[in-house]
Amino acid sequence: MEPIELFSYWRSSAAYRVRIGLNLKGLPHQITPVHLVRDGGQQHTDAYAALNPQELVPTLRHGARVLTQSMAILEYLDEVFPDPALLPHDAEGRARVRALAQLVACDIHPLNNLRVMQFFGDTWNVPAPERDDWTRHWMRVGLEAMERMLVESVDTGRYCHGDSPSLADCCLVPQLYNARRFNLDLAPYPTIARIDAACAALPAFDAARPEVQADASA
Amino acid sequence: MEPIELFSYWRSSAAYRVRIGLNLKGLPHQITPVHLVRDGGQQHTDAYAALNPQELVPTLRHGARVLTQSMAILEYLDEVFPDPALLPHDAEGRARVRALAQLVACDIHPLNNLRVMQFFGDTWNVPAPERDDWTRHWMRVGLEAMERMLVESVDTGRYCHGDSPSLADCCLVPQLYNARRFNLDLAPYPTIARIDAACAALPAFDAARPEVQADASA
């Protein structure tokens, strides 16, 4: 098998998604840390920008192929290493899983990530408590909708879609890690919390946790 | 064929993506307008929230199936109506097209959409010129990276990937419509501008333009 290298930062929730996906598929891989703050942000070095012009993590190298964007990477892994699948086999189910994943990946996470917080702090001088309110606001808006989508669907199982983890769970679990960092009350989202707990019991999710990464700070 | 209904707002760039996709595939469909500002935002009515708990456009109804999230909808359409394809057939090409699409759909558009502007105006009292600066900032950051990704790849053709329009073009063209609304200088992105012009020459893109929608305001 061609080597797989993941450029990751322990606390990046986008990198965390891909770590989960690699683990679920049992794919051996090397993790290369990219520290998003140290050295002015190692993602901004010329060497890294040559791999990923967006200067964001993650990037995945598979043999000579260099891939960016966490969801595009997970879809690629699912196509090249189809077993176990991260997407169901029916088009309607695939659309549901992708919609749940994109709810997190398009409508919560991009509003709350590091570069946005840096813009608020550096350009607008928004005080930290207000930045945190902003972060929790978009988490609440997104998770409320996701809870409804999960409660109202017969397709919801032990995980977001049925009884095996999917792309949606790969996105949800890192988002909940962020929610806890910001002390968001998760009581209004019992289905989400139940699914998160089910995922946490799986070794693939456990080994992807930020705290157990080699580059985690104390 | 089962009927297709798209819940759309003329100026929503996420709805605009799906309009392009439906047109490229030549799929007959009904457009149901959802006015994002009138009546306090028609996306917040109980009837619409029952279809789309995120209270965002677009939503697509195909027979009895209700789908949300523009990229999940486009992937669904590509799976159910595969010809002409919105994604290439090789995994690496598919990953590239998805990464370009997600660069827009995850890393530019969510930062600039209506609900974010409303938060800045209503909660933080950010003046309009600063809101516009924010909008243009994320457009520049994203488009600079996209220009590099397009220039540096031999896979870039008449369109973002080769010589037929893809999911990436469905996302890029509405983003450029937004860029022009905010008077962003497009001179630094000649490849993007060239691809945009190539798309504009296609009837599928032309008929999806905001200005020619039935619900467009004068």
Coordinates of C-alpha atoms in Angstrom, one line a residue:
Chain A
M1 CA 0.0 0.0 0.0
E2 CA 1.2 3.5 -0.8
P3 CA 2.0 5.5 2.4
I4 CA -0.5 7.8 3.9
E5 CA 0.6 11.0 5.7
L6 CA -1.8 13.3 7.5
F7 CA -0.8 16.8 8.2
S8 CA -2.7 17.5 11.4
Y9 CA -3.0 19.7 14.4
W10 CA -4.2 18.1 17.6
R11 CA -7.0 20.6 18.3
S12 CA -8.1 21.2 14.7
S13 CA -11.6 19.7 14.4
A14 CA -11.2 19.4 10.6
A15 CA -8.0 17.3 11.1
Y16 CA -9.8 15.3 13.9
R17 CA -12.5 14.3 11.4
V18 CA -9.9 12.7 9.1
R19 CA -8.1 11.0 12.0
I20 CA -11.4 9.3 12.9
G21 CA -12.0 8.3 9.3
L22 CA -8.5 6.8 8.9
N23 CA -8.9 4.9 12.2
L24 CA -12.4 3.6 11.2
K25 CA -10.9 2.2 8.1
G26 CA -7.9 0.8 9.9
L27 CA -5.5 2.5 7.5
P28 CA -1.9 2.8 8.8
H29 CA -0.7 6.4 8.5
Q30 CA 1.9 8.8 9.7
I31 CA 0.8 12.0 11.3
T32 CA 2.9 15.1 10.7
P33 CA 2.0 17.9 13.1
V34 CA 1.5 21.4 11.9
H35 CA 1.3 23.8 14.8
L36 CA -1.3 26.4 14.0
V37 CA 0.0 29.0 16.5
R38 CA 3.7 28.3 17.1
D39 CA 6.2 30.2 14.7
G40 CA 3.4 32.5 13.7
G41 CA 1.4 29.5 12.4
Q42 CA 3.3 26.6 10.8
Q43 CA 0.5 26.3 8.2
H44 CA 1.8 29.6 6.7
T45 CA 5.3 28.3 5.9
D46 CA 6.2 28.2 2.2
A47 CA 6.7 24.4 2.4
Y48 CA 3.2 23.8 3.8
A49 CA 1.5 26.4 1.5
A50 CA 3.0 24.5 -1.4
L51 CA 1.0 21.5 -0.3
N52 CA -2.1 23.3 0.7
P53 CA -2.6 26.8 -0.8
Q54 CA -5.4 27.5 1.7
E55 CA -2.8 27.2 4.5
L56 CA -5.2 25.2 6.6
V57 CA -5.2 21.7 8.1
P58 CA -5.7 18.9 7.2
T59 CA -3.8 17.9 4.2
L60 CA -3.5 14.2 3.3
R61 CA -0.7 12.8 1.2
H62 CA -1.4 9.3 -0.3
G63 CA 1.6 8.2 -2.4
A64 CA 2.1 11.1 -4.8
R65 CA -1.4 12.5 -4.4
V66 CA -2.0 15.6 -2.2
L67 CA -5.5 16.2 -1.0
T68 CA -7.1 19.1 0.9
Q69 CA -10.4 19.8 2.6
S70 CA -11.5 17.3 5.3
M71 CA -14.7 16.2 3.7
A72 CA -13.1 15.8 0.2
I73 CA -10.4 13.7 1.9
L74 CA -13.0 11.5 3.7
E75 CA -15.0 10.9 0.5
Y76 CA -11.7 10.0 -1.2
L77 CA -10.8 7.5 1.5
D78 CA -14.3 6.1 1.2
E79 CA -13.9 5.6 -2.5
V80 CA -10.4 4.1 -2.5
F81 CA -10.8 2.1 0.7
P82 CA -14.5 1.3 0.7
D83 CA -14.7 -1.1 3.6
P84 CA -16.0 -0.2 6.2
A85 CA -18.1 2.4 4.4
L86 CA -18.5 6.0 5.7
L87 CA -21.5 6.5 3.5
P88 CA -24.6 4.3 3.1
H89 CA -25.2 2.7 -0.3
D90 CA -28.5 4.4 -1.2
A91 CA -28.5 7.9 -2.7
E92 CA -31.1 9.2 -0.3
G93 CA -29.1 7.9 2.7
R94 CA -25.9 9.3 1.3
A95 CA -27.6 12.7 0.9
R96 CA -28.8 12.6 4.5
V97 CA -25.4 11.7 5.9
R98 CA -23.7 14.4 3.8
A99 CA -26.3 17.0 4.9
L100 CA -25.6 16.2 8.5
A101 CA -21.9 16.3 8.0
Q102 CA -22.2 19.6 6.0
L103 CA -24.4 21.1 8.7
V104 CA -21.3 20.9 10.9
A105 CA -18.6 21.4 8.3
C106 CA -20.2 24.4 6.5
D107 CA -22.6 26.0 9.0
I108 CA -20.9 25.7 12.4
H109 CA -17.2 25.0 12.2
P110 CA -16.1 27.7 9.7
L111 CA -17.6 30.4 11.8
N112 CA -15.7 29.4 14.9
N113 CA -12.3 28.4 13.7
L114 CA -8.9 29.9 14.6
R115 CA -8.5 32.3 11.8
V116 CA -12.0 33.9 12.5
M117 CA -11.1 34.3 16.2
Q118 CA -7.8 35.9 15.1
F119 CA -9.7 38.3 12.8
F120 CA -12.0 39.3 15.7
G121 CA -9.1 39.8 18.1
D122 CA -6.6 41.4 15.8
T123 CA -8.8 43.5 13.5
W124 CA -11.9 44.3 15.4
N125 CA -10.6 44.1 19.0
V126 CA -13.6 42.0 20.0
P127 CA -13.1 41.0 23.7
A128 CA -12.7 37.3 24.4
P129 CA -16.1 36.9 26.2
E130 CA -18.0 38.2 23.1
R131 CA -15.9 36.0 20.8
D132 CA -17.0 33.1 23.0
D133 CA -20.6 34.2 22.8
W134 CA -20.3 34.2 19.0
T135 CA -18.8 30.7 19.0
R136 CA -21.5 29.3 21.3
H137 CA -24.3 31.1 19.3
W138 CA -23.4 29.3 16.0
M139 CA -23.0 26.0 17.9
R140 CA -26.4 26.3 19.4
V141 CA -28.1 27.3 16.1
G142 CA -26.5 24.3 14.3
L143 CA -26.9 21.7 17.0
E144 CA -30.5 22.6 17.6
A145 CA -31.2 21.9 13.9
M146 CA -29.1 18.7 14.0
E147 CA -31.0 17.4 17.1
R148 CA -34.3 17.9 15.3
M149 CA -33.0 16.2 12.1
L150 CA -31.8 13.2 14.2
V151 CA -34.9 13.0 16.4
E152 CA -37.3 13.2 13.5
S153 CA -35.7 10.6 11.3
V154 CA -36.2 6.8 11.4
D155 CA -32.8 6.5 9.9
T156 CA -31.1 7.6 13.1
G157 CA -29.7 4.6 14.9
R158 CA -27.0 4.0 17.4
Y159 CA -25.0 6.5 15.3
C160 CA -26.2 9.4 13.1
H161 CA -27.3 7.1 10.4
G162 CA -28.1 3.5 11.4
D163 CA -25.9 1.4 13.5
S164 CA -22.5 2.0 11.9
P165 CA -20.5 5.2 12.1
S166 CA -20.5 7.5 9.1
L167 CA -19.1 10.7 7.7
A168 CA -21.7 12.5 9.9
D169 CA -20.3 11.0 13.1
C170 CA -16.8 11.9 11.9
C171 CA -17.9 15.6 11.8
L172 CA -20.2 15.6 14.9
V173 CA -17.7 14.2 17.4
P174 CA -15.0 16.9 16.8
Q175 CA -17.7 19.6 16.9
L176 CA -18.8 18.4 20.4
Y177 CA -15.2 18.4 21.5
N178 CA -15.2 22.1 20.6
A179 CA -18.6 22.6 22.3
R180 CA -17.2 21.3 25.5
R181 CA -14.1 23.5 25.2
F182 CA -16.5 26.5 25.2
N183 CA -18.6 25.1 28.0
L184 CA -21.7 24.8 25.8
D185 CA -24.6 23.2 27.7
L186 CA -25.4 20.0 25.8
A187 CA -28.6 19.2 27.7
P188 CA -30.8 20.5 24.9
Y189 CA -29.3 17.9 22.5
P190 CA -29.9 14.5 24.1
T191 CA -29.8 12.5 20.9
I192 CA -26.6 14.2 19.8
A193 CA -25.1 13.5 23.3
R194 CA -26.2 9.8 23.1
I195 CA -24.6 9.4 19.7
D196 CA -21.4 11.1 20.9
A197 CA -21.2 8.7 23.8
A198 CA -21.7 5.7 21.4
C199 CA -18.9 7.0 19.2
A200 CA -16.6 7.6 22.2
A201 CA -16.8 3.9 23.1
L202 CA -15.2 3.0 19.8
P203 CA -11.4 2.7 19.7
A204 CA -11.3 4.5 16.3
F205 CA -12.8 7.6 17.9
D206 CA -10.9 7.3 21.1
A207 CA -7.5 7.2 19.3
A208 CA -8.4 10.3 17.3
R209 CA -9.0 12.5 20.3
P210 CA -7.0 15.7 20.5
E211 CA -5.7 14.9 24.0
V212 CA -4.0 11.7 22.9
Q213 CA -2.2 13.1 19.9
A214 CA 1.6 13.3 20.0
D215 CA 1.5 17.1 19.4
A216 CA -1.0 17.8 22.1
S217 CA 0.0 20.6 24.5
A218 CA -0.3 20.0 28.3
Chain B
M1 CA -40.1 11.0 -13.5
E2 CA -40.9 12.1 -10.0
P3 CA -41.4 15.9 -9.7
I4 CA -38.5 18.0 -8.5
E5 CA -39.2 21.1 -6.4
L6 CA -36.4 23.5 -5.4
F7 CA -37.0 25.9 -2.5
S8 CA -34.8 28.8 -3.6
Y9 CA -34.1 32.5 -3.0
W10 CA -32.9 34.4 -6.0
R11 CA -29.8 35.9 -4.3
S12 CA -28.8 32.9 -2.2
S13 CA -25.6 31.6 -3.6
A14 CA -26.3 28.1 -2.1
A15 CA -29.6 27.9 -4.0
Y16 CA -27.9 29.3 -7.1
R17 CA -25.4 26.3 -7.0
V18 CA -28.3 23.9 -7.2
R19 CA -30.1 25.9 -9.9
I20 CA -27.0 25.5 -12.0
G21 CA -26.8 21.8 -11.3
L22 CA -30.4 21.2 -12.2
N23 CA -29.9 23.1 -15.4
L24 CA -26.7 21.3 -16.4
K25 CA -28.5 18.0 -16.0
G26 CA -31.5 19.3 -18.0
L27 CA -33.9 18.3 -15.1
P28 CA -37.3 19.8 -15.3
H29 CA -38.2 21.4 -11.9
Q30 CA -40.4 23.8 -10.1
I31 CA -38.8 26.7 -8.2
T32 CA -40.7 27.7 -5.0
P33 CA -39.4 31.0 -3.7
V34 CA -38.5 31.5 0.0
H35 CA -37.9 35.2 0.7
L36 CA -35.1 35.4 3.2
V37 CA -36.0 38.9 4.4
R38 CA -39.7 39.5 3.8
D39 CA -42.1 38.6 6.6
G40 CA -39.1 38.4 9.0
G41 CA -37.6 35.7 6.8
Q42 CA -39.9 33.1 5.2
Q43 CA -37.3 30.5 5.9
H44 CA -38.3 30.8 9.6
T45 CA -42.0 29.8 9.1
D46 CA -43.1 26.5 10.7
A47 CA -44.0 25.1 7.3
Y48 CA -40.5 25.6 5.9
A49 CA -38.7 24.7 9.1
A50 CA -40.6 21.4 9.0
L51 CA -38.8 20.7 5.6
N52 CA -35.5 22.2 6.6
P53 CA -34.8 22.4 10.3
Q54 CA -31.8 24.6 9.6
E55 CA -34.2 27.2 8.2
L56 CA -31.8 27.9 5.3
V57 CA -32.2 27.6 1.6
P58 CA -32.0 25.6 -0.5
T59 CA -34.2 22.5 0.1
L60 CA -34.9 20.1 -2.7
R61 CA -38.0 17.9 -2.8
H62 CA -37.7 14.9 -5.2
G63 CA -40.9 12.9 -5.0
A64 CA -41.3 12.2 -1.3
R65 CA -37.6 12.8 -0.5
V66 CA -36.6 16.1 1.1
L67 CA -33.0 17.0 0.9
T68 CA -31.0 19.8 2.4
Q69 CA -27.5 21.3 2.1
S70 CA -26.6 22.4 -1.4
M71 CA -23.5 20.2 -1.9
A72 CA -25.4 17.1 -0.6
I73 CA -28.2 17.9 -3.0
L74 CA -25.7 18.2 -5.9
E75 CA -24.0 15.0 -5.0
Y76 CA -27.5 13.3 -4.9
L77 CA -28.5 14.7 -8.2
D78 CA -25.2 13.4 -9.6
E79 CA -25.8 9.9 -8.3
V80 CA -29.5 9.7 -9.4
F81 CA -29.1 11.5 -12.7
P82 CA -25.5 10.7 -13.6
D83 CA -25.4 12.2 -17.1
P84 CA -23.8 14.7 -17.6
A85 CA -21.6 14.2 -14.6
L86 CA -20.7 16.9 -12.1
L87 CA -17.8 14.9 -10.8
P88 CA -15.0 13.2 -12.7
H89 CA -14.8 9.4 -12.6
D90 CA -11.4 9.0 -10.9
A91 CA -11.1 9.3 -7.1
E92 CA -8.3 11.8 -7.3
G93 CA -10.2 14.0 -9.7
R94 CA -13.3 13.8 -7.6
A95 CA -11.3 14.8 -4.5
R96 CA -9.9 17.8 -6.4
V97 CA -13.3 18.9 -7.6
R98 CA -14.8 18.5 -4.1
A99 CA -11.9 20.4 -2.5
L100 CA -12.4 23.3 -4.8
A101 CA -16.1 23.3 -4.2
Q102 CA -15.6 23.1 -0.4
L103 CA -13.1 25.9 -0.5
V104 CA -16.0 28.1 -1.5
A105 CA -18.8 26.3 0.3
C106 CA -17.0 25.8 3.7
D107 CA -14.4 28.6 3.8
I108 CA -15.9 31.6 2.0
H109 CA -19.6 31.5 1.8
P110 CA -20.6 30.6 5.4
L111 CA -18.7 33.6 6.7
N112 CA -20.5 36.0 4.5
N113 CA -24.1 34.9 4.3
L114 CA -27.2 36.8 5.5
R115 CA -27.4 35.4 9.0
V116 CA -23.9 36.4 9.8
M117 CA -24.4 39.9 8.5
Q118 CA -27.6 40.0 10.6
F119 CA -25.6 39.0 13.7
F120 CA -23.0 41.6 13.1
G121 CA -25.7 44.3 12.6
D122 CA -28.2 43.3 15.2
T123 CA -25.9 42.0 18.0
W124 CA -22.6 43.7 17.6
N125 CA -23.7 46.9 15.8
V126 CA -20.9 46.5 13.3
P127 CA -21.2 49.4 10.8
A128 CA -22.0 48.4 7.2
P129 CA -18.5 49.4 5.8
E130 CA -16.8 47.1 8.3
R131 CA -19.2 44.3 7.5
D132 CA -18.3 44.7 3.9
D133 CA -14.6 44.7 4.7
W134 CA -15.1 41.4 6.5
T135 CA -16.9 40.0 3.5
R136 CA -14.3 41.0 1.1
H137 CA -11.5 39.8 3.4
W138 CA -12.7 36.2 3.3
M139 CA -13.4 36.3 -0.4
R140 CA -9.9 37.4 -1.0
V141 CA -8.3 34.8 1.3
G142 CA -10.4 32.1 -0.4
L143 CA -10.1 33.2 -4.0
E144 CA -6.3 33.7 -3.7
A145 CA -5.9 30.1 -2.7
M146 CA -8.3 28.9 -5.4
E147 CA -6.5 30.9 -8.1
R148 CA -3.2 29.2 -7.0
M149 CA -4.8 25.7 -7.0
L150 CA -6.2 26.3 -10.5
V151 CA -3.0 27.8 -11.9
E152 CA -0.8 25.1 -10.5
S153 CA -2.8 22.1 -11.7
V154 CA -2.7 20.5 -15.1
D155 CA -6.2 19.3 -14.5
T156 CA -7.6 22.9 -14.9
G157 CA -9.1 23.2 -18.3
R158 CA -11.8 25.4 -19.8
Y159 CA -13.6 25.0 -16.5
C160 CA -12.2 24.2 -13.0
H161 CA -11.6 20.6 -13.8
G162 CA -11.1 19.7 -17.5
D163 CA -13.4 20.9 -20.2
S164 CA -16.8 20.2 -18.7
P165 CA -18.4 22.0 -15.8
S166 CA -18.3 20.4 -12.4
L167 CA -19.5 20.8 -8.9
A168 CA -16.6 23.2 -8.4
D169 CA -17.9 25.5 -11.1
C170 CA -21.4 25.3 -9.6
C171 CA -19.9 26.7 -6.4
L172 CA -17.4 29.2 -8.0
V173 CA -19.9 31.1 -10.2
P174 CA -22.3 32.1 -7.4
Q175 CA -19.4 33.1 -5.3
L176 CA -18.2 35.5 -8.0
Y177 CA -21.7 36.9 -8.3
N178 CA -21.4 37.8 -4.6
A179 CA -17.8 39.1 -5.1
R180 CA -19.2 41.6 -7.7
R181 CA -22.0 42.6 -5.4
F182 CA -19.3 43.6 -2.9
N183 CA -17.2 45.3 -5.6
L184 CA -14.3 43.0 -5.0
D185 CA -11.4 43.6 -7.5
L186 CA -11.2 40.3 -9.5
A187 CA -8.0 41.3 -11.3
P188 CA -5.8 39.2 -9.0
Y189 CA -7.7 36.1 -10.1
P190 CA -7.3 35.9 -13.9
T191 CA -7.8 32.1 -14.1
I192 CA -11.0 32.3 -12.0
A193 CA -12.3 35.1 -14.1
R194 CA -11.6 33.2 -17.3
I195 CA -13.5 30.1 -16.0
D196 CA -16.3 32.3 -14.8
A197 CA -16.6 33.8 -18.3
A198 CA -16.6 30.3 -19.8
C199 CA -19.4 29.3 -17.5
A200 CA -21.4 32.4 -18.2
A201 CA -21.5 31.5 -21.9
L202 CA -23.4 28.3 -21.1
P203 CA -27.3 28.4 -21.0
A204 CA -27.4 26.3 -17.8
F205 CA -25.4 29.0 -15.9
D206 CA -27.2 31.9 -17.6
A207 CA -30.7 30.6 -16.7
A208 CA -29.6 30.2 -13.0
R209 CA -28.5 33.8 -12.6
P210 CA -30.2 35.6 -9.7
E211 CA -31.4 38.5 -11.9
V212 CA -33.5 36.2 -14.1
Q213 CA -35.2 34.4 -11.3
A214 CA -39.0 34.9 -11.0
D215 CA -38.6 36.1 -7.4
A216 CA -35.8 38.6 -8.2
S217 CA -36.4 42.1 -6.8
A218 CA -35.9 45.1 -9.1

